Amino acid sequence: MIFSRLSRSLGLVRYYSSKSSNCDIYSFGSGSGGQLGNGRDYDYESYPYKVNNINGNDVQQLYCGNYHSMFLMNDGSVLTSGWNSFVGSDREVKENSYSKCLVPTLINELSHCRISTLACGRRHIMFIDDHQRVYGLGVGSEYQLGSESNQNQIVPIEIEPLSSKKFVKIVCGWGNSVGLTENGDLFSWGWNADGQAGIGKSKDLNNPVVIKPTLIPSSSKFINIYCNGSDHLIAVDDKGSLFSFGCNTHGQLGTGDLESKFTPTLIQPLQNKFYKTSFDVRNDRLQRIALGFAHSLVIDDDDQLYGFGSNGNMQLAKENQINYLLPTLLNINNMKIKSVSAGRCHSSFIDSSNQLYTFGNQNHGTLGNGCNKGNQHEPVHLDSQYFEDPINNLQCLQVSSGFDHNLIQIQNE
């Protein structure tokens, strides 16, 4: 089994204490739903602002949904901020001042288990605990929770139809989810209008959903899967090649056309270059592939950054605002890149020196550079001048992007 050695040696648990005693969490971008977690009910923050209600040394991993944020702690507990109306008991989503959490708040219903990883969609969240059990929370209208029900879940519940599988990772799209098992198989469930379930076209075009978690047919064994609340996905096989499926309106699948793909399709120019992505399953602080709303960023094994899909807001760091249908080497000042993140129309990366750069659309302060309108194709180095308090030898340990907001973990030596 692909992950059997990992399972035996680590138990698929990634809890660790930070090596630094001076870590802080900052956020910037849209805050209209409280997703920045800084306690301020502002529409946006155009500079990084410290999240004072959480100890940055205790944070293992940051996750951003479209309008909410999740904080996975070293002890396996989970805190959340942002809109919580999407987990209401009725089918109506109410976005008002009573439905948002302004500071990171513990999810008490998960206190009986230790979460090892999780994923955020538009309005749903999936969790995996240290026994590889799967939990779901939020909107279920497209069967995206995997429970074979379209009911919303106002508290996390264990997903019984998934209990027979051992999952090492789960990703969430707009209204779908895909899980990677320790055997290298992919299972999917939820919305499938554009092929995001990866199992072929749905027979019922009026209600294209996959109700039951279903194996994605493939001769490949996979080592990773990526999605970030959007309608396209990228999987990596054990030969280090990339396969994409789902919506392709802007070329975000990297297949050279604009046709949606209903099964995993090889990205021809990028074969056998992405075996390092296997490390992400064990340490997902650093992501080597990131998917925005209609663009994709991938780091190859030589630490070079490629982009494809929409560049309408310069989110591919190119000045010409066109679609790139094939992977294009971004070659930003010959930098070595170690991690990427992508929002709706903005992007960011961490280089080999742990420095953070942002580019793309600046609306709502998404780049953290003080601007709140327009686009920026030249990556902005978010060094200490952009932070309110002086930071000596600023090191960015991780970055996560939602629709229009970002969370970062900063080490101050």
PDB file of C-alpha atoms in Angstrom, residues 42-219:
ATOM      1  CA  TYR A  42     -14.121  45.553   9.070  1.00  0.00           C
ATOM      2  CA  ASP A  43     -14.913  45.019   5.404  1.00  0.00           C
ATOM      3  CA  TYR A  44     -11.239  44.372   4.703  1.00  0.00           C
ATOM      4  CA  GLU A  45      -7.683  44.733   5.979  1.00  0.00           C
ATOM      5  CA  SER A  46      -5.258  45.990   3.344  1.00  0.00           C
ATOM      6  CA  TYR A  47      -2.189  45.241   5.489  1.00  0.00           C
ATOM      7  CA  PRO A  48      -1.396  42.127   7.547  1.00  0.00           C
ATOM      8  CA  TYR A  49      -3.096  42.451  10.935  1.00  0.00           C
ATOM      9  CA  LYS A  50      -2.276  40.210  13.877  1.00  0.00           C
ATOM     10  CA  VAL A  51      -4.814  37.654  15.073  1.00  0.00           C
ATOM     11  CA  ASN A  52      -4.390  38.249  18.791  1.00  0.00           C
ATOM     12  CA  ASN A  53      -6.913  35.697  20.015  1.00  0.00           C
ATOM     13  CA  ILE A  54      -4.770  32.692  19.152  1.00  0.00           C
ATOM     14  CA  ASN A  55      -1.252  31.560  20.076  1.00  0.00           C
ATOM     15  CA  GLY A  56       0.680  31.267  16.816  1.00  0.00           C
ATOM     16  CA  ASN A  57       3.065  28.744  18.352  1.00  0.00           C
ATOM     17  CA  ASP A  58       0.182  26.319  18.882  1.00  0.00           C
ATOM     18  CA  VAL A  59      -1.064  26.421  15.286  1.00  0.00           C
ATOM     19  CA  GLN A  60      -0.200  23.455  13.114  1.00  0.00           C
ATOM     20  CA  GLN A  61      -2.050  24.359   9.941  1.00  0.00           C
ATOM     21  CA  LEU A  62      -4.107  27.217   8.504  1.00  0.00           C
ATOM     22  CA  TYR A  63      -7.041  26.609   6.171  1.00  0.00           C
ATOM     23  CA  CYS A  64      -9.201  29.128   4.321  1.00  0.00           C
ATOM     24  CA  GLY A  65     -12.628  28.411   2.925  1.00  0.00           C
ATOM     25  CA  ASN A  66     -14.347  30.871   0.661  1.00  0.00           C
ATOM     26  CA  TYR A  67     -15.722  32.954   3.538  1.00  0.00           C
ATOM     27  CA  HIS A  68     -14.412  31.246   6.656  1.00  0.00           C
ATOM     28  CA  SER A  69     -11.130  30.166   8.233  1.00  0.00           C
ATOM     29  CA  MET A  70     -10.032  27.091  10.155  1.00  0.00           C
ATOM     30  CA  PHE A  71      -7.119  26.754  12.578  1.00  0.00           C
ATOM     31  CA  LEU A  72      -5.822  23.228  13.222  1.00  0.00           C
ATOM     32  CA  MET A  73      -3.883  23.183  16.479  1.00  0.00           C
ATOM     33  CA  ASN A  74      -0.929  21.037  17.489  1.00  0.00           C
ATOM     34  CA  ASP A  75      -3.116  19.076  19.917  1.00  0.00           C
ATOM     35  CA  GLY A  76      -5.595  18.128  17.163  1.00  0.00           C
ATOM     36  CA  SER A  77      -8.298  20.595  18.173  1.00  0.00           C
ATOM     37  CA  VAL A  78      -9.901  22.920  15.604  1.00  0.00           C
ATOM     38  CA  LEU A  79     -10.887  26.574  15.857  1.00  0.00           C
ATOM     39  CA  THR A  80     -12.922  28.532  13.321  1.00  0.00           C
ATOM     40  CA  SER A  81     -13.808  32.102  12.369  1.00  0.00           C
ATOM     41  CA  GLY A  82     -15.987  33.671   9.689  1.00  0.00           C
ATOM     42  CA  TRP A  83     -19.469  32.936   8.438  1.00  0.00           C
ATOM     43  CA  ASN A  84     -21.166  30.163  10.340  1.00  0.00           C
ATOM     44  CA  SER A  85     -24.613  30.715   8.821  1.00  0.00           C
ATOM     45  CA  PHE A  86     -23.903  27.963   6.315  1.00  0.00           C
ATOM     46  CA  VAL A  87     -24.170  25.402   9.103  1.00  0.00           C
ATOM     47  CA  GLY A  88     -27.664  26.490  10.089  1.00  0.00           C
ATOM     48  CA  SER A  89     -30.379  23.934  10.679  1.00  0.00           C
ATOM     49  CA  ASP A  90     -32.510  25.133   7.761  1.00  0.00           C
ATOM     50  CA  ARG A  91     -31.704  25.286   4.053  1.00  0.00           C
ATOM     51  CA  GLU A  92     -31.568  29.074   3.944  1.00  0.00           C
ATOM     52  CA  VAL A  93     -28.183  30.762   4.162  1.00  0.00           C
ATOM     53  CA  LYS A  94     -28.482  33.890   6.267  1.00  0.00           C
ATOM     54  CA  GLU A  95     -25.558  36.244   5.972  1.00  0.00           C
ATOM     55  CA  ASN A  96     -26.041  38.796   8.742  1.00  0.00           C
ATOM     56  CA  SER A  97     -24.182  40.185  11.732  1.00  0.00           C
ATOM     57  CA  TYR A  98     -25.409  37.332  13.918  1.00  0.00           C
ATOM     58  CA  SER A  99     -23.996  34.638  11.692  1.00  0.00           C
ATOM     59  CA  LYS A 100     -20.310  35.418  11.791  1.00  0.00           C
ATOM     60  CA  CYS A 101     -17.616  34.629  14.299  1.00  0.00           C
ATOM     61  CA  LEU A 102     -15.008  37.397  14.556  1.00  0.00           C
ATOM     62  CA  VAL A 103     -12.365  35.488  16.527  1.00  0.00           C
ATOM     63  CA  PRO A 104     -11.089  31.887  16.363  1.00  0.00           C
ATOM     64  CA  THR A 105     -13.544  29.776  18.343  1.00  0.00           C
ATOM     65  CA  LEU A 106     -13.157  26.151  19.405  1.00  0.00           C
ATOM     66  CA  ILE A 107     -15.387  23.547  17.740  1.00  0.00           C
ATOM     67  CA  ASN A 108     -16.395  21.726  20.909  1.00  0.00           C
ATOM     68  CA  GLU A 109     -18.157  18.932  19.028  1.00  0.00           C
ATOM     69  CA  LEU A 110     -14.754  17.645  17.860  1.00  0.00           C
ATOM     70  CA  SER A 111     -13.274  17.520  21.367  1.00  0.00           C
ATOM     71  CA  HIS A 112     -13.671  13.727  21.537  1.00  0.00           C
ATOM     72  CA  CYS A 113     -11.158  13.196  18.716  1.00  0.00           C
ATOM     73  CA  ARG A 114      -7.865  14.527  17.402  1.00  0.00           C
ATOM     74  CA  ILE A 115      -8.041  15.963  13.910  1.00  0.00           C
ATOM     75  CA  SER A 116      -5.011  15.366  11.695  1.00  0.00           C
ATOM     76  CA  THR A 117      -6.136  17.233   8.570  1.00  0.00           C
ATOM     77  CA  LEU A 118      -9.172  18.987   7.141  1.00  0.00           C
ATOM     78  CA  ALA A 119     -10.439  20.756   4.024  1.00  0.00           C
ATOM     79  CA  CYS A 120     -12.690  23.746   3.369  1.00  0.00           C
ATOM     80  CA  GLY A 121     -15.164  24.171   0.542  1.00  0.00           C
ATOM     81  CA  ARG A 122     -17.482  27.038  -0.175  1.00  0.00           C
ATOM     82  CA  ARG A 123     -19.916  26.170   2.612  1.00  0.00           C
ATOM     83  CA  HIS A 124     -18.819  22.764   3.880  1.00  0.00           C
ATOM     84  CA  ILE A 125     -15.846  21.298   5.736  1.00  0.00           C
ATOM     85  CA  MET A 126     -14.438  17.771   5.899  1.00  0.00           C
ATOM     86  CA  PHE A 127     -12.168  16.439   8.671  1.00  0.00           C
ATOM     87  CA  ILE A 128      -9.950  13.355   9.141  1.00  0.00           C
ATOM     88  CA  ASP A 129      -8.979  12.279  12.656  1.00  0.00           C
ATOM     89  CA  ASP A 130      -5.947  10.332  13.859  1.00  0.00           C
ATOM     90  CA  HIS A 131      -7.828   7.053  13.331  1.00  0.00           C
ATOM     91  CA  GLN A 132      -8.573   8.053   9.724  1.00  0.00           C
ATOM     92  CA  ARG A 133     -12.253   8.534  10.452  1.00  0.00           C
ATOM     93  CA  VAL A 134     -14.012  11.193   8.362  1.00  0.00           C
ATOM     94  CA  TYR A 135     -16.323  13.931   9.653  1.00  0.00           C
ATOM     95  CA  GLY A 136     -18.426  16.478   7.781  1.00  0.00           C
ATOM     96  CA  LEU A 137     -19.918  19.848   8.669  1.00  0.00           C
ATOM     97  CA  GLY A 138     -22.011  22.446   6.859  1.00  0.00           C
ATOM     98  CA  VAL A 139     -24.187  22.513   3.776  1.00  0.00           C
ATOM     99  CA  GLY A 140     -25.109  19.147   2.273  1.00  0.00           C
ATOM    100  CA  SER A 141     -27.460  20.243  -0.503  1.00  0.00           C
ATOM    101  CA  GLU A 142     -25.254  18.742  -3.239  1.00  0.00           C
ATOM    102  CA  TYR A 143     -24.428  15.606  -1.193  1.00  0.00           C
ATOM    103  CA  GLN A 144     -20.939  17.027  -0.651  1.00  0.00           C
ATOM    104  CA  LEU A 145     -20.653  15.654   2.907  1.00  0.00           C
ATOM    105  CA  GLY A 146     -20.545  12.029   1.749  1.00  0.00           C
ATOM    106  CA  SER A 147     -23.335  10.950   4.089  1.00  0.00           C
ATOM    107  CA  GLU A 148     -25.656   9.999   1.197  1.00  0.00           C
ATOM    108  CA  SER A 149     -27.984  12.737   2.439  1.00  0.00           C
ATOM    109  CA  ASN A 150     -28.534  16.293   1.243  1.00  0.00           C
ATOM    110  CA  GLN A 151     -29.238  17.593   4.748  1.00  0.00           C
ATOM    111  CA  ASN A 152     -27.137  20.313   6.346  1.00  0.00           C
ATOM    112  CA  GLN A 153     -25.101  19.408   9.423  1.00  0.00           C
ATOM    113  CA  ILE A 154     -24.926  22.073  12.112  1.00  0.00           C
ATOM    114  CA  VAL A 155     -22.314  20.107  14.079  1.00  0.00           C
ATOM    115  CA  PRO A 156     -19.588  17.775  12.757  1.00  0.00           C
ATOM    116  CA  ILE A 157     -20.801  14.209  12.295  1.00  0.00           C
ATOM    117  CA  GLU A 158     -18.873  11.062  11.472  1.00  0.00           C
ATOM    118  CA  ILE A 159     -19.592  10.031   7.877  1.00  0.00           C
ATOM    119  CA  GLU A 160     -20.586   6.368   8.116  1.00  0.00           C
ATOM    120  CA  PRO A 161     -20.479   5.574   4.348  1.00  0.00           C
ATOM    121  CA  LEU A 162     -16.753   6.429   4.457  1.00  0.00           C
ATOM    122  CA  SER A 163     -15.929   4.347   7.541  1.00  0.00           C
ATOM    123  CA  SER A 164     -14.715   1.325   5.561  1.00  0.00           C
ATOM    124  CA  LYS A 165     -11.930   3.325   3.879  1.00  0.00           C
ATOM    125  CA  LYS A 166      -8.705   4.688   5.318  1.00  0.00           C
ATOM    126  CA  PHE A 167      -8.313   8.233   4.053  1.00  0.00           C
ATOM    127  CA  VAL A 168      -5.088  10.222   4.199  1.00  0.00           C
ATOM    128  CA  LYS A 169      -6.419  13.404   2.608  1.00  0.00           C
ATOM    129  CA  ILE A 170      -9.716  15.004   1.622  1.00  0.00           C
ATOM    130  CA  VAL A 171     -10.280  18.109  -0.493  1.00  0.00           C
ATOM    131  CA  CYS A 172     -13.418  20.192  -0.917  1.00  0.00           C
ATOM    132  CA  GLY A 173     -14.685  21.995  -3.981  1.00  0.00           C
ATOM    133  CA  TRP A 174     -17.571  24.403  -4.449  1.00  0.00           C
ATOM    134  CA  GLY A 175     -20.110  21.652  -3.795  1.00  0.00           C
ATOM    135  CA  ASN A 176     -18.148  18.408  -3.969  1.00  0.00           C
ATOM    136  CA  SER A 177     -15.462  16.455  -2.120  1.00  0.00           C
ATOM    137  CA  VAL A 178     -12.739  13.977  -3.095  1.00  0.00           C
ATOM    138  CA  GLY A 179     -10.827  11.705  -0.729  1.00  0.00           C
ATOM    139  CA  LEU A 180      -7.464   9.985  -1.169  1.00  0.00           C
ATOM    140  CA  THR A 181      -7.058   6.584   0.518  1.00  0.00           C
ATOM    141  CA  GLU A 182      -3.873   5.039   1.837  1.00  0.00           C
ATOM    142  CA  ASN A 183      -4.019   2.639  -1.140  1.00  0.00           C
ATOM    143  CA  GLY A 184      -3.729   5.514  -3.619  1.00  0.00           C
ATOM    144  CA  ASP A 185      -7.383   5.432  -4.699  1.00  0.00           C
ATOM    145  CA  LEU A 186      -9.620   8.469  -5.129  1.00  0.00           C
ATOM    146  CA  PHE A 187     -13.262   8.498  -4.037  1.00  0.00           C
ATOM    147  CA  SER A 188     -15.606  11.371  -4.873  1.00  0.00           C
ATOM    148  CA  TRP A 189     -19.094  12.581  -4.019  1.00  0.00           C
ATOM    149  CA  GLY A 190     -21.236  15.669  -4.532  1.00  0.00           C
ATOM    150  CA  TRP A 191     -21.743  18.072  -7.428  1.00  0.00           C
ATOM    151  CA  ASN A 192     -20.657  16.888 -10.886  1.00  0.00           C
ATOM    152  CA  ALA A 193     -22.021  19.370 -13.450  1.00  0.00           C
ATOM    153  CA  ASP A 194     -18.571  20.000 -14.938  1.00  0.00           C
ATOM    154  CA  GLY A 195     -16.887  16.703 -14.146  1.00  0.00           C
ATOM    155  CA  GLN A 196     -15.535  17.675 -10.749  1.00  0.00           C
ATOM    156  CA  ALA A 197     -16.453  14.225  -9.401  1.00  0.00           C
ATOM    157  CA  GLY A 198     -14.080  12.652 -11.934  1.00  0.00           C
ATOM    158  CA  ILE A 199     -16.269   9.609 -12.656  1.00  0.00           C
ATOM    159  CA  GLY A 200     -17.763  10.662 -16.001  1.00  0.00           C
ATOM    160  CA  LYS A 201     -20.905  12.580 -16.906  1.00  0.00           C
ATOM    161  CA  SER A 202     -23.917  12.270 -14.626  1.00  0.00           C
ATOM    162  CA  LYS A 203     -26.968  10.620 -16.169  1.00  0.00           C
ATOM    163  CA  ASP A 204     -29.351  13.139 -14.631  1.00  0.00           C
ATOM    164  CA  LEU A 205     -28.282  16.445 -16.186  1.00  0.00           C
ATOM    165  CA  ASN A 206     -30.933  18.321 -14.215  1.00  0.00           C
ATOM    166  CA  ASN A 207     -29.414  17.184 -10.932  1.00  0.00           C
ATOM    167  CA  PRO A 208     -25.814  16.135 -11.654  1.00  0.00           C
ATOM    168  CA  VAL A 209     -24.807  14.873  -8.230  1.00  0.00           C
ATOM    169  CA  VAL A 210     -22.930  11.817  -6.987  1.00  0.00           C
ATOM    170  CA  ILE A 211     -24.902  10.732  -3.932  1.00  0.00           C
ATOM    171  CA  LYS A 212     -22.705   7.861  -2.782  1.00  0.00           C
ATOM    172  CA  PRO A 213     -18.900   8.054  -2.394  1.00  0.00           C
ATOM    173  CA  THR A 214     -17.671   6.471  -5.620  1.00  0.00           C
ATOM    174  CA  LEU A 215     -14.276   5.219  -6.762  1.00  0.00           C
ATOM    175  CA  ILE A 216     -12.770   7.305  -9.565  1.00  0.00           C
ATOM    176  CA  PRO A 217     -11.771   4.712 -12.207  1.00  0.00           C
ATOM    177  CA  SER A 218      -8.074   4.957 -13.056  1.00  0.00           C
ATOM    178  CA  SER A 219      -5.131   2.727 -13.819  1.00  0.00           C
TER     179      SER A 219
END
